Coordinates of C-alpha atoms in Angstrom, one line a residue:
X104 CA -1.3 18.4 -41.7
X105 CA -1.6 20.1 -38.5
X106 CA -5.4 21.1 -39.2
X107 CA -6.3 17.8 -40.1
X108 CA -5.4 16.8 -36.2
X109 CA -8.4 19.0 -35.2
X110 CA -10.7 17.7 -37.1
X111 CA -13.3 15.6 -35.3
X112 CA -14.6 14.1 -38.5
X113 CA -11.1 12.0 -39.4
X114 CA -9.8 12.3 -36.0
X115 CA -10.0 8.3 -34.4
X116 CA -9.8 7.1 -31.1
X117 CA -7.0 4.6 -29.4
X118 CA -8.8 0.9 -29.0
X119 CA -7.0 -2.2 -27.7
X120 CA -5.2 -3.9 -30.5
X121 CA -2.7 -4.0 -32.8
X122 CA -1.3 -0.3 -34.1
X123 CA 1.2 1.3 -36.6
X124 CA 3.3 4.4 -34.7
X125 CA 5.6 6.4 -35.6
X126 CA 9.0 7.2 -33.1
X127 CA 8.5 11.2 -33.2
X128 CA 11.0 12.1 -30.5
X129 CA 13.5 10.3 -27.6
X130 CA 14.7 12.0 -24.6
X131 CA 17.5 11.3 -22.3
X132 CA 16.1 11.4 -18.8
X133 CA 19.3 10.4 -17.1
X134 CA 22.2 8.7 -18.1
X135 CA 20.3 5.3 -18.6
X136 CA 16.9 5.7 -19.0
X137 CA 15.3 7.6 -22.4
X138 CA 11.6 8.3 -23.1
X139 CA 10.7 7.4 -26.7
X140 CA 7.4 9.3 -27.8
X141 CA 4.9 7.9 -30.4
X142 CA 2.5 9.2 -32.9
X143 CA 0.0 7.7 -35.6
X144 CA 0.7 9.1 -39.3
X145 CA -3.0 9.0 -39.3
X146 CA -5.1 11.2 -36.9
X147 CA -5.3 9.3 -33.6
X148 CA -6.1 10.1 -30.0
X149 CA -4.5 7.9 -28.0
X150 CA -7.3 7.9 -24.8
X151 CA -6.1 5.2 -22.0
X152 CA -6.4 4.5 -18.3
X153 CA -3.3 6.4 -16.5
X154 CA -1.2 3.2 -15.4
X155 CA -1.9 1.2 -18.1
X156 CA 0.3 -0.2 -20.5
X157 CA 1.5 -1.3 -24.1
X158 CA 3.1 -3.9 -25.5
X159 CA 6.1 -3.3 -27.8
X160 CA 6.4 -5.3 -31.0
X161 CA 10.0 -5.4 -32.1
X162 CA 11.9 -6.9 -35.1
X163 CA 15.3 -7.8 -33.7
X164 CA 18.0 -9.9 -35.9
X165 CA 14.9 -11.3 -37.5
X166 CA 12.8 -12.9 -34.8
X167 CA 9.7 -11.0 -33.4
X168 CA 10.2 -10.2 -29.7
X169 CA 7.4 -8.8 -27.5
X170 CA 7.7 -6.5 -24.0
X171 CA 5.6 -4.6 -22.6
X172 CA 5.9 -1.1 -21.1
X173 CA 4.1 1.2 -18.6
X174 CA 2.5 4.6 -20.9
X175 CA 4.7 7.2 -18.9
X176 CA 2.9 9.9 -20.8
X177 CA -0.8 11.3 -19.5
X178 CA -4.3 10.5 -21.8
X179 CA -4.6 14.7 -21.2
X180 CA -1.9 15.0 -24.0
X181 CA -3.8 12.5 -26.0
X182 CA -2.5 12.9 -29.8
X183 CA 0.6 10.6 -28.5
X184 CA 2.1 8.8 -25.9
X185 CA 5.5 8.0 -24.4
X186 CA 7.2 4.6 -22.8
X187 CA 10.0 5.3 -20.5
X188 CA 12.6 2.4 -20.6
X189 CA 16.0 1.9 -18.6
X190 CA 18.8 0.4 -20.1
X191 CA 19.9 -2.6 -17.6
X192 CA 22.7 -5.0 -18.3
X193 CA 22.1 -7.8 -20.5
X194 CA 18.7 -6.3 -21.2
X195 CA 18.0 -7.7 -24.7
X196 CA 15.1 -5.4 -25.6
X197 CA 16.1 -2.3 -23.8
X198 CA 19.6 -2.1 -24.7
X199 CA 18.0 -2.8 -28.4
X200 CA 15.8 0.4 -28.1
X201 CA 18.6 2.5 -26.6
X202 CA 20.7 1.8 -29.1
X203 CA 18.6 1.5 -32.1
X204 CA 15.3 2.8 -31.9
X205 CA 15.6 6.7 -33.6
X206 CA 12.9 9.7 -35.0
X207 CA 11.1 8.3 -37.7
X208 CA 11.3 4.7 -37.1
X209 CA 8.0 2.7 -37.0
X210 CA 6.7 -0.2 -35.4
X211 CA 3.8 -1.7 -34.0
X212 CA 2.2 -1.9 -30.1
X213 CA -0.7 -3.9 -28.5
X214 CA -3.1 -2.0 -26.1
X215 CA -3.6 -0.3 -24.1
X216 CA -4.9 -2.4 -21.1
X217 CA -4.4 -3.1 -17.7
X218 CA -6.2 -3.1 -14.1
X219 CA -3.5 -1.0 -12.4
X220 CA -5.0 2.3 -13.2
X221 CA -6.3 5.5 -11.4
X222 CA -9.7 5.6 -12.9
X223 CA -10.9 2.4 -11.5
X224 CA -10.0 3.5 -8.2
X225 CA -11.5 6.9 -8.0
X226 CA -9.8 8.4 -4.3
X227 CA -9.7 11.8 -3.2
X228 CA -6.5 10.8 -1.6
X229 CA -4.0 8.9 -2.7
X230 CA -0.5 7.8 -2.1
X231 CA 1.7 7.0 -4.9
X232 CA 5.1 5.1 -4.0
X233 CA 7.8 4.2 -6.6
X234 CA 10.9 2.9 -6.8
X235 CA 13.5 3.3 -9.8
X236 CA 12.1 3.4 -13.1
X237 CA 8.4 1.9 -11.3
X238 CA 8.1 5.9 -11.2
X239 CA 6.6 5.4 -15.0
X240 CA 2.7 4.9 -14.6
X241 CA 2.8 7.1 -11.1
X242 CA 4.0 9.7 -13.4
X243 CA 1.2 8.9 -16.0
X244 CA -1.2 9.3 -12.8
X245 CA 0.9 12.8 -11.4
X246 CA 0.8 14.4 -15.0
X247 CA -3.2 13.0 -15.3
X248 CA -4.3 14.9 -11.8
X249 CA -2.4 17.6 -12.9
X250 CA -3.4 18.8 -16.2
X251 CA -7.2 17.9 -15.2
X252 CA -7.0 20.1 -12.0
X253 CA -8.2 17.1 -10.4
X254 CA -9.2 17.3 -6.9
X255 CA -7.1 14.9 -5.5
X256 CA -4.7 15.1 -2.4
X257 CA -1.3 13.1 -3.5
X258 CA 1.4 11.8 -1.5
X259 CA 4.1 10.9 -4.1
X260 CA 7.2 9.0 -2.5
X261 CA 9.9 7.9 -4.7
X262 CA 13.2 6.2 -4.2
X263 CA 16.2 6.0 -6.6
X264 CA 19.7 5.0 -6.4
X265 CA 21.4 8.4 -6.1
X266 CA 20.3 12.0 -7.2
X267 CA 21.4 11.6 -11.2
X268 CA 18.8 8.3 -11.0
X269 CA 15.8 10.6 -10.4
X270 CA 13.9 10.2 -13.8
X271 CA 11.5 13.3 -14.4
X272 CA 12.8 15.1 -11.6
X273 CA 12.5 18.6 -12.5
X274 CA 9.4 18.0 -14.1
X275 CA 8.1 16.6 -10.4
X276 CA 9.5 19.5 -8.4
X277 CA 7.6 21.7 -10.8
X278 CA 4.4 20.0 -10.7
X279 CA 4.5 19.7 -7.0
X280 CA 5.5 23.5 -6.8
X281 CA 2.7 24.4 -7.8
X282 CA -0.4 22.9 -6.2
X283 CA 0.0 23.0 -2.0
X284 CA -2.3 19.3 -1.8
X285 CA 0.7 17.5 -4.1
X286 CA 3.1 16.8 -1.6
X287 CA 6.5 15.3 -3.2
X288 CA 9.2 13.2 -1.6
X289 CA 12.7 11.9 -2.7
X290 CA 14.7 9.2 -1.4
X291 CA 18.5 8.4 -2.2
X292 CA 20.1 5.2 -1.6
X293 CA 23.0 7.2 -2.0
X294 CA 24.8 10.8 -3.4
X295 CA 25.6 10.8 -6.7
X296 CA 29.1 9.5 -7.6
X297 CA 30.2 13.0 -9.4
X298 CA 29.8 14.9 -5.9
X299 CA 26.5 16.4 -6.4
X300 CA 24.7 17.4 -3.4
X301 CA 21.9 15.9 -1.7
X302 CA 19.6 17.3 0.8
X303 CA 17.1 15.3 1.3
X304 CA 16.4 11.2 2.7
X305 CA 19.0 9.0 2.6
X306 CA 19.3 5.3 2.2
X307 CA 16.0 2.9 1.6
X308 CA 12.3 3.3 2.4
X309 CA 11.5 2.6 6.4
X310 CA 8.4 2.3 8.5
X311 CA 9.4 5.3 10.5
X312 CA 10.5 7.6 7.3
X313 CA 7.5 6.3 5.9
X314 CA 5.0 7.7 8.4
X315 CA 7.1 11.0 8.5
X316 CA 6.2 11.7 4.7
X317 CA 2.7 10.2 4.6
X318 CA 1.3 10.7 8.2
X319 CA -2.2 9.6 7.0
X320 CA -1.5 6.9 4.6
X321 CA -4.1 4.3 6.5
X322 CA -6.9 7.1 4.4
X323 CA -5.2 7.0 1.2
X324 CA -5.7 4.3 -1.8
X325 CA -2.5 3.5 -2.5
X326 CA -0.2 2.7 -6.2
X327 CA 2.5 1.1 -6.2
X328 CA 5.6 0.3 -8.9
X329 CA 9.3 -1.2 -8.6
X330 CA 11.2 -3.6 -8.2
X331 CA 10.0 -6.9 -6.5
X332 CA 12.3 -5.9 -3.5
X333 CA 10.6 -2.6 -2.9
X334 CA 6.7 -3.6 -3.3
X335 CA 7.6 -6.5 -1.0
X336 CA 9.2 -4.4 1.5
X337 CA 6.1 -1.5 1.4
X338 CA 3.5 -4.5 1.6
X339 CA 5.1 -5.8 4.8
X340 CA 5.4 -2.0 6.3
X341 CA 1.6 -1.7 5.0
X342 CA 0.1 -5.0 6.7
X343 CA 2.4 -4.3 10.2
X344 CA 0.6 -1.1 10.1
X345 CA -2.9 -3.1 10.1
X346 CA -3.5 -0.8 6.4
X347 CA -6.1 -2.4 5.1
X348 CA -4.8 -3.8 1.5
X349 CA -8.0 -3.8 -0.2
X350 CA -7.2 -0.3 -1.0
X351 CA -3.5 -1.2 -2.4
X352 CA -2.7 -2.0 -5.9
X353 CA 0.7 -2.7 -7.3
X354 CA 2.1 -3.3 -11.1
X355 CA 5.7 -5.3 -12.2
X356 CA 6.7 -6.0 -15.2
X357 CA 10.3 -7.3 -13.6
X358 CA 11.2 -10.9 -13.3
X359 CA 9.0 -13.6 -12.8
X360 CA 8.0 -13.7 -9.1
X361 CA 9.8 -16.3 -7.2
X362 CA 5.9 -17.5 -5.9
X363 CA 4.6 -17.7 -9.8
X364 CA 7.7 -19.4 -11.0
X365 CA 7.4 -21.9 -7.9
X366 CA 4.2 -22.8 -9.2
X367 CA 4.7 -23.1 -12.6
X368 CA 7.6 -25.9 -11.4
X369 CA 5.5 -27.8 -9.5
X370 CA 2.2 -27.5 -11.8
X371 CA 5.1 -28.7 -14.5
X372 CA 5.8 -32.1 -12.2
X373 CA 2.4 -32.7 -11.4
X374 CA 1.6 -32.7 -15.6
X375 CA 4.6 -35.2 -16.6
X376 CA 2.3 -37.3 -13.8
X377 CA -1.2 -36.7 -15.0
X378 CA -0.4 -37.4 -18.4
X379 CA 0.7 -41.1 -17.6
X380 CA -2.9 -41.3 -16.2
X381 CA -5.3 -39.6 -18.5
X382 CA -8.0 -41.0 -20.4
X383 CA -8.1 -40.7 -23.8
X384 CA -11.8 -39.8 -23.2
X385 CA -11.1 -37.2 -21.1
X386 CA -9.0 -35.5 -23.9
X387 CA -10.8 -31.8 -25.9
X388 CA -10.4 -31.1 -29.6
X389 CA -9.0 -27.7 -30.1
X390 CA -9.3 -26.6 -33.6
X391 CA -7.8 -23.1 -34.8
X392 CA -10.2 -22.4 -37.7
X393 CA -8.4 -20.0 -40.0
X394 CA -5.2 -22.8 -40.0
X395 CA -7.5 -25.3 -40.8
X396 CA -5.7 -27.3 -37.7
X397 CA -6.5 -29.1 -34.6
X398 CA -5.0 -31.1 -32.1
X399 CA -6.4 -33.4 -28.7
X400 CA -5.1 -31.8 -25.3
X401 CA -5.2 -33.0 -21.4
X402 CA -7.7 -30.9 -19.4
X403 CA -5.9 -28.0 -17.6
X404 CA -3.5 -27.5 -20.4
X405 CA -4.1 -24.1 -22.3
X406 CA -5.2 -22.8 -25.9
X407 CA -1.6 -21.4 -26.3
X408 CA 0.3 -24.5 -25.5
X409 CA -2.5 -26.2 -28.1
X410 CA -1.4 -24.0 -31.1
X411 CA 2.0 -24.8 -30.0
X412 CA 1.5 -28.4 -30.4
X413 CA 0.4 -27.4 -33.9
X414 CA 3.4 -25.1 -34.5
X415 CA 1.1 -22.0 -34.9
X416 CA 2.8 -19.2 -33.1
X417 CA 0.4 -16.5 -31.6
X418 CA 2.3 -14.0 -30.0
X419 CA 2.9 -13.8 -26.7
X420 CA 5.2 -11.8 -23.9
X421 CA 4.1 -12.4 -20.5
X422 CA 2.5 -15.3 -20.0
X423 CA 0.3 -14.8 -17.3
X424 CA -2.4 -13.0 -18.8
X425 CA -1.1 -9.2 -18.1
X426 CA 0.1 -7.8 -21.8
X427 CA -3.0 -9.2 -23.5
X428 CA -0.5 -10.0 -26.7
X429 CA -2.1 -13.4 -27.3
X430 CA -5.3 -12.3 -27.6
X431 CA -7.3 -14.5 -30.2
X432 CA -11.6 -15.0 -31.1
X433 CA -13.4 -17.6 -29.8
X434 CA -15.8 -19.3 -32.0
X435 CA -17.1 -21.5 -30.6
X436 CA -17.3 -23.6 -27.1
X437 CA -16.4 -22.1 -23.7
X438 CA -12.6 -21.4 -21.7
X439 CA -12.2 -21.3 -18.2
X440 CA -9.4 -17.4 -18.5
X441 CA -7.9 -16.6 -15.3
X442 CA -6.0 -13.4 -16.6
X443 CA -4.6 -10.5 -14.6
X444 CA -6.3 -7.0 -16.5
X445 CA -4.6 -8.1 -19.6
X446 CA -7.9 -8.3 -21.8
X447 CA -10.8 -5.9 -21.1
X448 CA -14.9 -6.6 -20.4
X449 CA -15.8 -5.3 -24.2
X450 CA -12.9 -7.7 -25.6
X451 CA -14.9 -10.4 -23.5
X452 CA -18.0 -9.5 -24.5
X453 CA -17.0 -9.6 -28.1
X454 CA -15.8 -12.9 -27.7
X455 CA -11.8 -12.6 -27.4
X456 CA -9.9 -14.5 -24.8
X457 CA -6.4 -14.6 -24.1
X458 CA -4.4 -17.7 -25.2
X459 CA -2.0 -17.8 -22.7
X460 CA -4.2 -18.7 -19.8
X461 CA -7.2 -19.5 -21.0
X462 CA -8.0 -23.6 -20.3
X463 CA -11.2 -25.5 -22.4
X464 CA -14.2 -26.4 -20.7
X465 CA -14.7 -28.6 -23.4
X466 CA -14.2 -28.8 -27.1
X467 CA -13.6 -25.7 -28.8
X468 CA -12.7 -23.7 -32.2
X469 CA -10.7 -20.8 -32.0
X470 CA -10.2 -17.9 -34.6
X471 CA -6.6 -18.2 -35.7

């Protein structure tokens, strides 16, 4: 079994889609957060984009339930891959894998994909800043430069609630140990409840602590992951600063956004109005070919809420084109697809869009 792994003949190679793993081992980072790893039964190298993600399929008391999660694990260790995923209260999914997910058990992901990545923006500095378990696709990018010998100068500045919080810390200090141009820095809201010392910053990123651990950070591209909080408060320190935020990226898979969800109200409102006023004649055919259905929308309104019309589920998590779950063939006719790095140029080109926010130009037949 283990020589068939090396074999370059049956060895395959990871592609966006839908795949069959395998749970082959779950660790206890701290006393809330577990990284479950994955493997294919069949021969598989999982190559991705450090910072991209999955999305988890799950069958839980019967209903199908989709989230997606950062790949904490580096492409250099390509024959699987790991999610990291904190248990939080009331957290349907994650409480569900903390408590159920085990060795052995199998299920299916979607991906990889996503535009928050460190090989689209090549730097020979960079400046990686998380904040609680956001630490998962910096550590994807830590672990990437590290086992490639990359030549790369990294700034890593991470924030957690107390010292016990610190997922992969001893793995960090070690990796940082050992190569002078990783320069590693921890930040503590506060010490841990048990008594256990702490040394180093206190209390919650500021401007002035800020420019004490990353001196240089106007030359640096810049990742960032946490809560919505956090990135808000590093994007105002950032743009103060003058930093120029072309070179800043950021990833969330938290709560809506108070901005998106804002939006989505009021685009809801103006609807119930515009559909007291449209035309008939202004109205496009969607038909979904392999159902054999097809049903007349208002321009604006997407493929997804079409199907749903229909009562044809395709699967979806996000929403907002970012998990690339909903992805479906386009036969025919043309989409307007505002997505955000959840679908890539090759799925494009091959004519796949993604459901959720993609919007008919005209009349069109989809492959589902």
């Amino acid at each position: 079994m283990t020589t068939s792994f090396f074999n370059p003949v049956t060895t395959q190679t990871w592609v966006n889609g839908r795949h069959a793993v395998r749970c082959v081992k779950v660790i206890q980072e701290t006393h809330d957060v577990r990284t479950f790893c994955f493997m294919a039964d069949q021969p598989l190298m999982f190559f991705f984009k450090p910072g991209q993600f999955v999305t988890v399929e799950l069958e839980i008391h019967g209903q199908t339930v989709m989230r997606s999660y950062t790949i904490s694990s580096s492409p250099s260790v390509p024959y699987s891959f790991s999610i990291t995923v904190k248990r939080v209260p009331g957290g349907y999914v994650s409480n569900w894998l903390h408590d159920n997910l085990s060795i052995n058990d199998r299920l299916h992901v979607h991906g990889p994909v996503g535009d928050f990545n460190a090989i689209d923006y090549p730097a020979d500095k960079v400046l990686l800043l998380s904040g609680g378990v956001g630490v998962t696709p910096l550590m994807s990018m830590t672990r990437w430069f590290f086992d490639t010998n990359a030549s790369v100068d990294v700034d890593f500045i991470h924030s957690a609630r107390s010292p016990g919080d610190v997922i992969y810390h001893r793995e960090l200090i070690h990796i940082f140990s050992r190569i002078p141009e990783f320069k590693l820095h921890v930040i503590c809201e506060k010490k841990d409840d048990l008594g256990e010392t702490w040394a180093g910053y206190r209390g919650f990123l500021t401007e002035p602590m800020f420019r004490m651990m990353s001196p240089d950070f106007m030359e640096r591209e810049i990742f960032c992951c946490g809560p919505v909080p956090y990135m808000n408060a590093v994007k105002k320190i950032l743009r103060e600063s003058g930093f120029d935020m072309n070179h800043y990226h950021e990833e969330s898979f938290g709560a809506t956004p108070t901005d998106v969800r804002e939006n989505a109200e009021e685009l809801a409102e103006l609807a119930e109005v515009a559909a007291e006023e449209v035309d008939v004649a202004d109205m496009i055919n969607v038909e979904f070919a392999e159902s054999g259905k097809s049903v007349r929308i208002q321009p604006e309104e997407t493929i997804h809420a079409a199907a749903s019309k229909l009562g044809l589920h395709i699967p979806k998590a996000c929403g907002m084109g970012i998990c690339g779950t909903c992805r479906v063939g386009l036969k025919s006719g043309e989409v307007e697809m505002e997505h955000n790095g959840g679908i890539t140029d090759e799925d494009i080109e091959e004519g796949y869009i993604l459901s959720c926010c993609s919007r008919p130009k005209g009349d069109v037949v989809v492959d589902f």
